[in-house]
Amino acid sequence: MRLTALALSFGLIAAAPAAHAATAQLKGADGKTLGTATLIEAPHGVLLRIEAKGLTPGWHGLHFHEKGDCGAPDFKSAGAHVHTTTAVVHGLLNPDGNDNGDLPNLFAAADGSATAELFSPLVSLNGAGGRPALLDADGSSIVIHASPDDYKTQPIGGAGARVACGVVK
Ligand SMILES: [Cu+2]
Protein backbone atom coordinates (compact mmCIF):
# COMPACT_ATOMS: atom_id res chain seq x y z
CA MET A 1 0.00 0.00 0.00
CA ARG A 2 2.79 2.36 0.92
CA LEU A 3 4.51 1.71 -2.40
CA THR A 4 1.31 2.37 -4.28
CA ALA A 5 0.84 5.72 -2.52
CA LEU A 6 4.42 6.68 -3.31
CA ALA A 7 4.00 5.77 -6.96
CA LEU A 8 0.83 7.88 -7.13
CA SER A 9 2.54 10.90 -5.63
CA PHE A 10 5.44 10.54 -8.06
CA GLY A 11 2.88 10.65 -10.87
CA LEU A 12 1.29 13.82 -9.52
CA ILE A 13 4.59 15.62 -9.27
CA ALA A 14 5.70 14.58 -12.72
CA ALA A 15 2.48 15.98 -14.19
CA ALA A 16 2.90 19.46 -12.67
CA PRO A 17 3.77 22.26 -15.11
CA ALA A 18 7.45 23.21 -15.09
CA ALA A 19 6.69 26.88 -14.43
CA HIS A 20 5.34 25.94 -11.02
CA ALA A 21 8.17 23.69 -9.99
CA ALA A 22 11.74 24.06 -8.86
CA THR A 23 14.60 21.83 -7.83
CA ALA A 24 17.65 22.08 -5.59
CA GLN A 25 20.77 19.93 -5.84
CA LEU A 26 21.86 19.17 -2.29
CA LYS A 27 25.60 19.25 -1.71
CA GLY A 28 27.74 18.57 1.32
CA ALA A 29 30.50 20.82 2.65
CA ASP A 30 32.99 18.82 0.55
CA GLY A 31 30.99 19.59 -2.59
CA LYS A 32 29.75 16.03 -2.93
CA THR A 33 26.19 15.62 -4.20
CA LEU A 34 23.92 14.38 -1.42
CA GLY A 35 20.64 14.37 -3.26
CA THR A 36 17.84 16.37 -4.75
CA ALA A 37 14.95 18.44 -3.52
CA THR A 38 11.91 18.90 -5.72
CA LEU A 39 9.47 21.73 -5.04
CA ILE A 40 5.97 22.04 -6.42
CA GLU A 41 3.82 25.14 -6.07
CA ALA A 42 0.53 24.05 -4.48
CA PRO A 43 -2.62 26.17 -4.14
CA HIS A 44 -1.82 26.95 -0.49
CA GLY A 45 1.89 26.32 -0.09
CA VAL A 46 4.80 24.33 -1.41
CA LEU A 47 5.12 20.57 -1.64
CA LEU A 48 8.69 19.48 -1.06
CA ARG A 49 10.27 16.13 -1.80
CA ILE A 50 13.70 15.31 -0.45
CA GLU A 51 15.71 12.40 -1.81
CA ALA A 52 19.09 12.30 -0.12
CA LYS A 53 21.88 9.91 0.82
CA GLY A 54 25.18 10.15 2.63
CA LEU A 55 23.66 11.79 5.72
CA THR A 56 24.44 10.88 9.31
CA PRO A 57 21.69 8.47 10.45
CA GLY A 58 19.00 10.07 12.61
CA TRP A 59 16.99 13.27 12.68
CA HIS A 60 18.11 16.47 10.96
CA GLY A 61 16.76 20.00 11.05
CA LEU A 62 15.54 21.19 7.64
CA HIS A 63 14.75 24.78 6.66
CA PHE A 64 14.30 27.14 3.77
CA HIS A 65 17.10 29.70 4.05
CA GLU A 66 16.78 33.20 2.69
CA LYS A 67 19.53 33.40 0.07
CA GLY A 68 20.20 31.25 -2.97
CA ASP A 69 23.88 30.90 -2.12
CA CYS A 70 25.53 27.67 -0.96
CA GLY A 71 29.01 28.96 -1.84
CA ALA A 72 30.57 29.04 1.62
CA PRO A 73 31.68 25.62 2.91
CA ASP A 74 29.75 26.16 6.16
CA PHE A 75 26.76 27.31 4.07
CA LYS A 76 26.41 30.48 6.13
CA SER A 77 26.13 32.23 2.76
CA ALA A 78 22.54 30.94 2.62
CA GLY A 79 21.66 33.45 5.35
CA ALA A 80 18.98 33.07 7.99
CA HIS A 81 15.61 31.44 7.47
CA VAL A 82 13.10 32.67 4.93
CA HIS A 83 10.86 35.16 6.74
CA THR A 84 8.53 38.11 6.30
CA THR A 85 8.96 40.07 9.52
CA THR A 86 12.24 41.35 10.96
CA ALA A 87 11.53 40.03 14.45
CA VAL A 88 11.70 36.39 13.47
CA VAL A 89 10.68 33.87 16.08
CA HIS A 90 11.71 30.37 15.11
CA GLY A 91 9.86 27.18 15.81
CA LEU A 92 6.87 25.21 14.56
CA LEU A 93 6.04 24.46 18.22
CA ASN A 94 6.79 27.97 19.44
CA PRO A 95 3.55 29.88 20.25
CA ASP A 96 5.15 33.06 18.90
CA GLY A 97 6.70 31.37 15.88
CA ASN A 98 6.53 33.37 12.64
CA ASP A 99 9.47 31.85 10.81
CA ASN A 100 8.32 31.01 7.29
CA GLY A 101 11.40 28.89 6.58
CA ASP A 102 10.52 26.37 9.27
CA LEU A 103 10.00 22.77 8.19
CA PRO A 104 9.61 19.41 9.96
CA ASN A 105 12.78 17.42 10.62
CA LEU A 106 14.16 14.94 8.11
CA PHE A 107 15.04 11.38 9.19
CA ALA A 108 18.04 9.60 7.69
CA ALA A 109 18.01 5.81 7.90
CA ALA A 110 20.91 3.66 9.09
CA ASP A 111 22.35 3.68 5.54
CA GLY A 112 22.30 7.49 5.48
CA SER A 113 19.44 7.78 3.03
CA ALA A 114 16.44 10.03 3.55
CA THR A 115 13.31 10.18 1.43
CA ALA A 116 10.40 12.37 2.44
CA GLU A 117 7.60 14.52 1.16
CA LEU A 118 6.72 17.57 3.21
CA PHE A 119 4.23 20.38 2.77
CA SER A 120 4.81 23.96 3.89
CA PRO A 121 1.83 26.33 4.00
CA LEU A 122 4.23 29.16 4.98
CA VAL A 123 6.00 29.87 1.68
CA SER A 124 5.42 30.01 -2.08
CA LEU A 125 7.61 29.75 -5.15
CA ASN A 126 6.59 33.11 -6.60
CA GLY A 127 4.70 35.03 -3.92
CA ALA A 128 1.25 33.45 -4.17
CA GLY A 129 -1.07 34.27 -1.29
CA GLY A 130 1.34 36.90 0.03
CA ARG A 131 3.63 34.14 1.31
CA PRO A 132 7.38 34.71 0.96
CA ALA A 133 8.65 33.71 -2.48
CA LEU A 134 11.45 31.16 -2.57
CA LEU A 135 12.29 32.33 -6.09
CA ASP A 136 12.62 36.02 -5.15
CA ALA A 137 15.47 38.29 -6.28
CA ASP A 138 18.12 36.78 -4.00
CA GLY A 139 16.64 33.29 -4.20
CA SER A 140 16.61 30.78 -1.39
CA SER A 141 18.23 27.54 -0.34
CA ILE A 142 17.28 24.32 1.37
CA VAL A 143 19.60 23.53 4.26
CA ILE A 144 19.92 20.27 6.19
CA HIS A 145 21.43 20.60 9.67
CA ALA A 146 23.56 18.20 11.71
CA SER A 147 21.06 17.86 14.56
CA PRO A 148 17.28 17.86 14.86
CA ASP A 149 15.30 21.08 15.27
CA ASP A 150 13.52 21.16 18.65
CA TYR A 151 10.99 23.57 17.06
CA LYS A 152 11.19 25.97 20.01
CA THR A 153 14.60 27.44 20.85
CA GLN A 154 16.18 30.41 19.09
CA PRO A 155 17.41 30.97 16.52
CA ILE A 156 17.34 27.54 14.83
CA GLY A 157 15.98 25.09 17.38
CA GLY A 158 19.41 23.79 18.32
CA ALA A 159 19.88 22.21 14.90
CA GLY A 160 23.61 22.93 14.81
CA ALA A 161 25.91 23.01 11.80
CA ARG A 162 24.70 23.14 8.21
CA VAL A 163 25.66 19.82 6.59
CA ALA A 164 23.92 20.09 3.22
CA CYS A 165 22.73 22.95 1.07
CA GLY A 166 20.95 23.32 -2.24
CA VAL A 167 19.99 26.47 -4.16
CA VAL A 168 16.33 26.47 -5.22
CA LYS A 169 16.15 26.99 -9.00
CU1 LIG B 1 18.38 26.05 8.88
XYZ file of N, CA and C and ligand atoms in Angstrom:
508
model
N 0.838 -1.210 0.000
C 0.000 0.000 0.000
C 0.866 1.250 0.000
N 1.904 1.201 0.819
C 2.787 2.359 0.923
C 3.457 2.630 -0.430
N 3.874 1.555 -1.095
C 4.512 1.709 -2.402
C 3.548 2.301 -3.409
N 2.304 1.855 -3.345
C 1.305 2.373 -4.280
C 1.120 3.869 -4.077
N 1.024 4.297 -2.809
C 0.838 5.723 -2.524
C 2.028 6.528 -3.025
N 3.219 5.989 -2.839
C 4.417 6.684 -3.310
C 4.391 6.831 -4.826
N 4.031 5.749 -5.495
C 3.996 5.772 -6.956
C 2.990 6.814 -7.444
N 1.857 6.895 -6.759
C 0.834 7.878 -7.133
C 1.371 9.296 -6.967
N 2.057 9.548 -5.854
C 2.543 10.903 -5.626
C 3.643 11.257 -6.628
N 4.435 10.286 -7.018
C 5.438 10.540 -8.055
C 4.739 10.997 -9.335
N 3.635 10.319 -9.656
C 2.880 10.652 -10.869
C 2.350 12.063 -10.820
N 1.845 12.469 -9.666
C 1.288 13.818 -9.520
C 2.366 14.876 -9.741
N 3.516 14.634 -9.155
C 4.589 15.623 -9.269
C 5.089 15.711 -10.702
N 5.200 14.580 -11.353
C 5.704 14.578 -12.724
C 4.765 15.347 -13.655
N 3.462 15.363 -13.316
C 2.480 15.984 -14.194
C 2.385 17.496 -13.992
N 3.014 18.030 -12.944
C 2.902 19.464 -12.667
C 3.655 20.276 -13.713
N 3.096 21.431 -14.108
C 3.768 22.264 -15.110
C 5.115 22.755 -14.600
N 6.090 22.849 -15.481
C 7.450 23.211 -15.088
C 7.512 24.600 -14.469
N 6.659 25.510 -14.922
C 6.690 26.885 -14.430
C 6.354 26.954 -12.946
N 5.738 25.935 -12.423
C 5.336 25.944 -11.025
C 6.143 24.955 -10.209
N 7.323 24.641 -10.699
C 8.167 23.687 -9.992
C 9.596 24.205 -9.934
N 10.335 23.687 -8.994
C 11.741 24.061 -8.858
C 12.482 22.865 -8.281
N 13.791 22.893 -8.411
C 14.600 21.831 -7.826
C 15.806 22.451 -7.118
N 16.406 21.662 -6.257
C 17.646 22.077 -5.592
C 18.544 20.855 -5.504
N 19.782 21.006 -5.966
C 20.769 19.931 -5.842
C 21.462 20.086 -4.497
N 21.289 19.095 -3.638
C 21.856 19.167 -2.288
C 23.303 18.713 -2.297
N 24.173 19.578 -1.769
C 25.601 19.247 -1.714
C 26.117 19.343 -0.285
N 27.090 18.511 0.031
C 27.737 18.565 1.324
C 28.842 19.602 1.340
N 29.439 19.815 2.507
C 30.505 20.817 2.652
C 31.692 20.502 1.754
N 31.888 19.219 1.425
C 32.995 18.821 0.553
C 32.626 18.920 -0.923
N 31.432 19.426 -1.205
C 30.994 19.594 -2.590
C 30.347 18.363 -3.193
N 30.338 17.268 -2.438
C 29.751 16.033 -2.932
C 28.229 16.136 -3.003
N 27.644 15.611 -4.064
C 26.193 15.621 -4.198
C 25.563 14.670 -3.184
N 24.588 15.190 -2.441
C 23.922 14.383 -1.419
C 22.481 14.072 -1.781
N 22.001 14.674 -2.864
C 20.640 14.371 -3.257
C 19.957 15.528 -3.935
N 18.646 15.406 -4.025
C 17.841 16.372 -4.753
C 16.611 16.739 -3.944
N 16.231 17.992 -4.052
C 14.948 18.437 -3.517
C 14.095 18.895 -4.687
N 12.853 18.481 -4.682
C 11.910 18.899 -5.721
C 10.801 19.691 -5.060
N 10.491 20.851 -5.625
C 9.474 21.726 -5.042
C 8.355 21.947 -6.051
N 7.140 21.823 -5.583
C 5.969 22.035 -6.421
C 5.098 23.102 -5.780
N 4.739 24.110 -6.567
C 3.816 25.135 -6.073
C 2.426 24.526 -5.944
N 1.873 24.558 -4.735
C 0.527 24.050 -4.480
C -0.398 25.248 -4.264
N -1.703 25.036 -4.306
C -2.623 26.170 -4.138
C -2.417 26.944 -2.835
N -1.956 26.266 -1.784
C -1.820 26.945 -0.489
C -0.459 26.733 0.160
N 0.559 26.515 -0.649
C 1.889 26.316 -0.088
C 2.808 25.645 -1.087
N 3.816 25.001 -0.562
C 4.802 24.334 -1.412
C 4.981 22.898 -0.939
N 4.880 21.980 -1.909
C 5.122 20.565 -1.641
C 6.594 20.290 -1.928
N 7.244 19.680 -0.974
C 8.694 19.483 -1.062
C 9.009 18.008 -0.947
N 9.791 17.514 -1.907
C 10.271 16.134 -1.803
C 11.786 16.161 -1.656
N 12.260 15.434 -0.664
C 13.702 15.310 -0.447
C 14.107 13.871 -0.734
N 15.112 13.710 -1.563
C 15.707 12.395 -1.805
C 17.210 12.552 -1.605
N 17.693 12.074 -0.471
C 19.093 12.296 -0.120
C 19.759 11.009 0.331
N 21.079 11.028 0.296
C 21.875 9.912 0.818
C 23.158 10.500 1.377
N 23.904 9.684 2.098
C 25.180 10.147 2.634
C 25.046 11.021 3.867
N 23.866 11.011 4.494
C 23.664 11.787 5.719
C 24.016 10.932 6.945
N 24.275 11.592 8.056
C 24.441 10.879 9.312
C 23.074 10.317 9.715
N 22.990 9.030 10.064
C 21.694 8.470 10.452
C 21.057 9.257 11.602
N 19.739 9.371 11.552
C 19.004 10.071 12.611
C 18.293 11.303 12.082
N 17.802 12.105 13.025
C 16.992 13.273 12.675
C 17.853 14.492 12.367
N 17.398 15.263 11.385
C 18.110 16.470 10.955
C 17.139 17.631 10.797
N 17.537 18.795 11.316
C 16.765 19.999 11.047
C 16.786 20.319 9.563
N 15.696 20.886 9.068
C 15.544 21.192 7.642
C 14.815 22.526 7.531
N 15.383 23.451 6.783
C 14.751 24.777 6.660
C 14.941 25.343 5.261
N 14.052 26.279 4.919
C 14.295 27.142 3.766
C 15.103 28.337 4.267
N 16.269 28.552 3.686
C 17.099 29.703 4.054
C 16.978 30.799 3.004
N 17.261 32.038 3.438
C 16.782 33.204 2.695
C 17.578 33.612 1.465
N 18.745 33.022 1.242
C 19.532 33.396 0.068
C 19.877 32.161 -0.768
N 19.854 32.340 -2.070
C 20.201 31.246 -2.972
C 21.702 31.161 -3.164
N 22.414 30.911 -2.077
C 23.875 30.900 -2.122
C 24.422 29.832 -1.176
N 24.936 28.750 -1.756
C 25.533 27.673 -0.957
C 27.045 27.686 -1.144
N 27.597 28.851 -1.485
C 29.010 28.957 -1.844
C 29.977 28.734 -0.700
N 29.649 29.211 0.487
C 30.571 29.044 1.617
C 30.506 27.609 2.126
N 31.661 27.024 2.477
C 31.678 25.621 2.913
C 30.798 25.357 4.135
N 30.635 26.368 5.004
C 29.754 26.160 6.164
C 28.304 26.549 5.838
N 28.091 26.957 4.585
C 26.760 27.315 4.070
C 26.130 28.502 4.792
N 26.933 29.277 5.504
C 26.409 30.483 6.132
C 25.974 31.494 5.068
N 26.508 31.337 3.863
C 26.134 32.226 2.757
C 24.643 32.135 2.422
N 23.981 31.082 2.871
C 22.543 30.938 2.621
C 21.717 31.842 3.531
N 22.371 32.512 4.481
C 21.663 33.450 5.350
C 20.789 32.764 6.376
N 19.912 33.576 6.971
C 18.983 33.066 7.988
C 17.807 32.368 7.294
N 16.775 32.096 8.048
C 15.611 31.437 7.468
C 14.780 32.410 6.641
N 14.070 31.873 5.680
C 13.099 32.673 4.926
C 12.080 33.236 5.914
N 11.780 34.534 5.790
C 10.857 35.159 6.740
C 10.198 36.373 6.103
N 9.168 36.876 6.755
C 8.529 38.108 6.297
C 8.791 39.252 7.263
N 8.772 38.993 8.545
C 8.957 40.066 9.523
C 10.406 40.106 9.978
N 10.849 41.243 10.504
C 12.243 41.347 10.955
C 12.434 40.678 12.304
N 11.422 40.725 13.163
C 11.530 40.025 14.447
C 11.095 38.578 14.251
N 12.027 37.772 13.780
C 11.702 36.386 13.469
C 11.764 35.538 14.727
N 10.689 34.837 14.984
C 10.677 33.869 16.083
C 10.588 32.488 15.453
N 11.607 31.680 15.728
C 11.707 30.368 15.111
C 10.895 29.325 15.879
N 10.377 28.357 15.141
C 9.860 27.182 15.806
C 8.418 26.824 15.496
N 8.225 25.667 14.876
C 6.872 25.205 14.565
C 6.065 24.950 15.835
N 6.740 24.684 16.953
C 6.036 24.458 18.218
C 6.174 25.649 19.163
N 6.665 26.761 18.632
C 6.790 27.975 19.442
C 5.518 28.797 19.264
N 4.816 29.145 20.376
C 3.549 29.877 20.250
C 3.708 31.210 19.528
N 4.913 31.784 19.569
C 5.151 33.059 18.896
C 5.829 32.882 17.534
N 5.980 31.660 17.118
C 6.705 31.368 15.883
C 6.099 32.062 14.673
N 6.982 32.725 13.872
C 6.532 33.372 12.637
C 7.591 33.194 11.545
N 8.325 32.103 11.674
C 9.471 31.853 10.807
C 9.005 31.018 9.607
N 8.893 31.691 8.453
C 8.323 31.009 7.291
C 9.208 29.889 6.747
N 10.498 29.928 7.082
C 11.405 28.893 6.581
C 11.365 27.601 7.366
N 10.596 27.572 8.442
C 10.521 26.368 9.273
C 9.928 25.185 8.512
N 10.496 24.015 8.784
C 10.003 22.765 8.194
C 10.138 21.662 9.239
N 9.402 20.563 9.072
C 9.606 19.411 9.959
C 10.989 18.795 9.729
N 11.476 18.081 10.722
C 12.775 17.417 10.620
C 12.754 16.312 9.570
N 13.956 16.001 9.110
C 14.164 14.940 8.113
C 14.870 13.775 8.798
N 14.417 12.549 8.563
C 15.044 11.382 9.190
C 15.889 10.608 8.184
N 17.146 10.411 8.522
C 18.038 9.601 7.690
C 18.140 8.205 8.288
N 17.954 7.204 7.458
C 18.005 5.807 7.896
C 19.441 5.397 8.226
N 19.592 4.158 8.687
C 20.913 3.663 9.091
C 21.921 3.715 7.941
N 21.442 3.629 6.701
C 22.352 3.684 5.543
C 22.600 5.122 5.074
N 22.069 6.092 5.819
C 22.303 7.494 5.485
C 21.344 8.066 4.459
N 20.393 7.280 4.026
C 19.439 7.782 3.027
C 18.218 8.394 3.709
N 17.634 9.371 3.035
C 16.436 10.029 3.549
C 15.525 10.356 2.382
N 14.299 9.883 2.449
C 13.307 10.178 1.428
C 12.054 10.658 2.131
N 11.582 11.841 1.767
C 10.403 12.374 2.442
C 9.677 13.343 1.540
N 8.376 13.446 1.755
C 7.595 14.521 1.162
C 7.027 15.341 2.301
N 7.172 16.649 2.183
C 6.715 17.574 3.210
C 5.899 18.658 2.532
N 5.012 19.274 3.310
C 4.234 20.381 2.770
C 4.399 21.580 3.686
N 4.742 22.723 3.109
C 4.812 23.957 3.888
C 3.736 24.928 3.422
N 2.834 25.323 4.330
C 1.826 26.334 4.002
C 2.356 27.743 4.241
N 3.664 27.879 4.542
C 4.232 29.157 4.978
C 4.989 29.889 3.890
N 5.217 29.248 2.752
C 5.997 29.872 1.677
C 5.302 29.641 0.340
N 5.884 30.226 -0.707
C 5.417 30.013 -2.078
C 6.643 30.012 -2.972
N 6.479 29.627 -4.217
C 7.609 29.747 -5.146
C 7.719 31.176 -5.653
N 6.562 31.804 -5.942
C 6.588 33.108 -6.604
C 5.782 34.197 -5.905
N 5.401 33.991 -4.665
C 4.696 35.027 -3.919
C 3.193 34.834 -3.820
N 2.683 33.699 -4.236
C 1.246 33.446 -4.166
C 0.743 33.581 -2.730
N -0.433 34.157 -2.594
C -1.074 34.266 -1.287
C -0.355 35.198 -0.329
N 0.587 36.010 -0.837
C 1.338 36.901 0.034
C 2.401 36.189 0.852
N 2.596 34.897 0.591
C 3.627 34.145 1.311
C 4.993 34.426 0.699
N 6.056 34.427 1.499
C 7.384 34.715 0.963
C 7.719 33.812 -0.226
N 8.310 34.432 -1.255
C 8.647 33.712 -2.481
C 10.044 33.113 -2.387
N 10.127 31.801 -2.581
C 11.447 31.158 -2.566
C 12.269 31.601 -3.771
N 11.585 31.903 -4.883
C 12.293 32.335 -6.089
C 12.278 33.857 -6.198
N 12.544 34.553 -5.103
C 12.618 36.020 -5.145
C 13.985 36.451 -5.664
N 14.262 37.757 -5.634
C 15.469 38.293 -6.283
C 16.757 37.627 -5.795
N 16.887 37.412 -4.489
C 18.123 36.777 -4.001
C 17.958 35.281 -3.778
N 16.846 34.737 -4.246
C 16.643 33.295 -4.202
C 16.490 32.742 -2.801
N 16.664 31.441 -2.691
C 16.606 30.782 -1.395
C 17.314 29.437 -1.514
N 17.550 28.834 -0.368
C 18.232 27.537 -0.336
C 17.519 26.607 0.626
N 17.718 25.330 0.409
C 17.279 24.324 1.372
C 18.514 23.861 2.120
N 18.453 23.914 3.438
C 19.600 23.526 4.258
C 19.208 22.381 5.185
N 20.071 21.369 5.229
C 19.921 20.269 6.189
C 20.970 20.477 7.280
N 20.538 20.379 8.533
C 21.428 20.604 9.670
C 21.906 19.284 10.273
N 22.960 19.388 11.099
C 23.562 18.200 11.711
C 22.633 17.542 12.728
N 21.884 18.365 13.463
C 21.057 17.863 14.564
C 19.591 18.194 14.310
N 18.693 17.548 15.041
C 17.275 17.863 14.862
C 16.920 19.243 15.396
N 15.889 19.815 14.830
C 15.301 21.081 15.266
C 14.312 20.755 16.385
N 14.475 21.416 17.545
C 13.523 21.161 18.646
C 12.254 21.990 18.497
N 12.176 22.785 17.441
C 10.986 23.573 17.060
C 10.643 24.687 18.044
N 11.536 24.963 18.994
C 11.189 25.970 20.006
C 12.294 26.976 20.267
N 13.550 26.518 20.426
C 14.598 27.438 20.853
C 15.114 28.284 19.692
N 15.703 29.443 20.064
C 16.183 30.411 19.090
C 17.685 30.253 18.866
N 18.207 30.545 17.674
C 17.406 30.965 16.519
C 17.036 29.835 15.566
N 17.598 28.622 15.793
C 17.340 27.540 14.825
C 16.967 26.223 15.498
N 16.450 26.311 16.729
C 15.983 25.091 17.380
C 17.089 24.127 17.746
N 18.301 24.660 17.924
C 19.413 23.795 18.323
C 19.854 22.819 17.253
N 19.609 23.161 15.983
C 19.881 22.209 14.897
C 21.354 22.123 14.500
N 22.173 23.046 15.017
C 23.614 22.927 14.807
C 24.089 23.273 13.403
N 25.235 22.683 13.059
C 25.912 23.013 11.798
C 25.045 22.694 10.591
N 25.387 23.370 9.486
C 24.699 23.137 8.212
C 25.496 22.084 7.429
N 24.897 20.930 7.203
C 25.659 19.825 6.587
C 25.342 19.620 5.114
N 24.241 20.181 4.640
C 23.915 20.086 3.220
C 23.160 21.333 2.806
N 23.367 21.730 1.554
C 22.733 22.954 1.069
C 22.437 22.797 -0.413
N 21.312 23.340 -0.831
C 20.948 23.316 -2.245
C 20.214 24.590 -2.615
N 20.644 25.243 -3.685
C 19.988 26.467 -4.155
C 18.717 26.088 -4.908
N 17.607 26.728 -4.549
C 16.329 26.472 -5.217
C 16.330 27.176 -6.567
N 16.134 26.412 -7.643
C 16.145 26.987 -8.996
C 14.917 26.554 -9.782
Cu 18.381 26.049 8.878
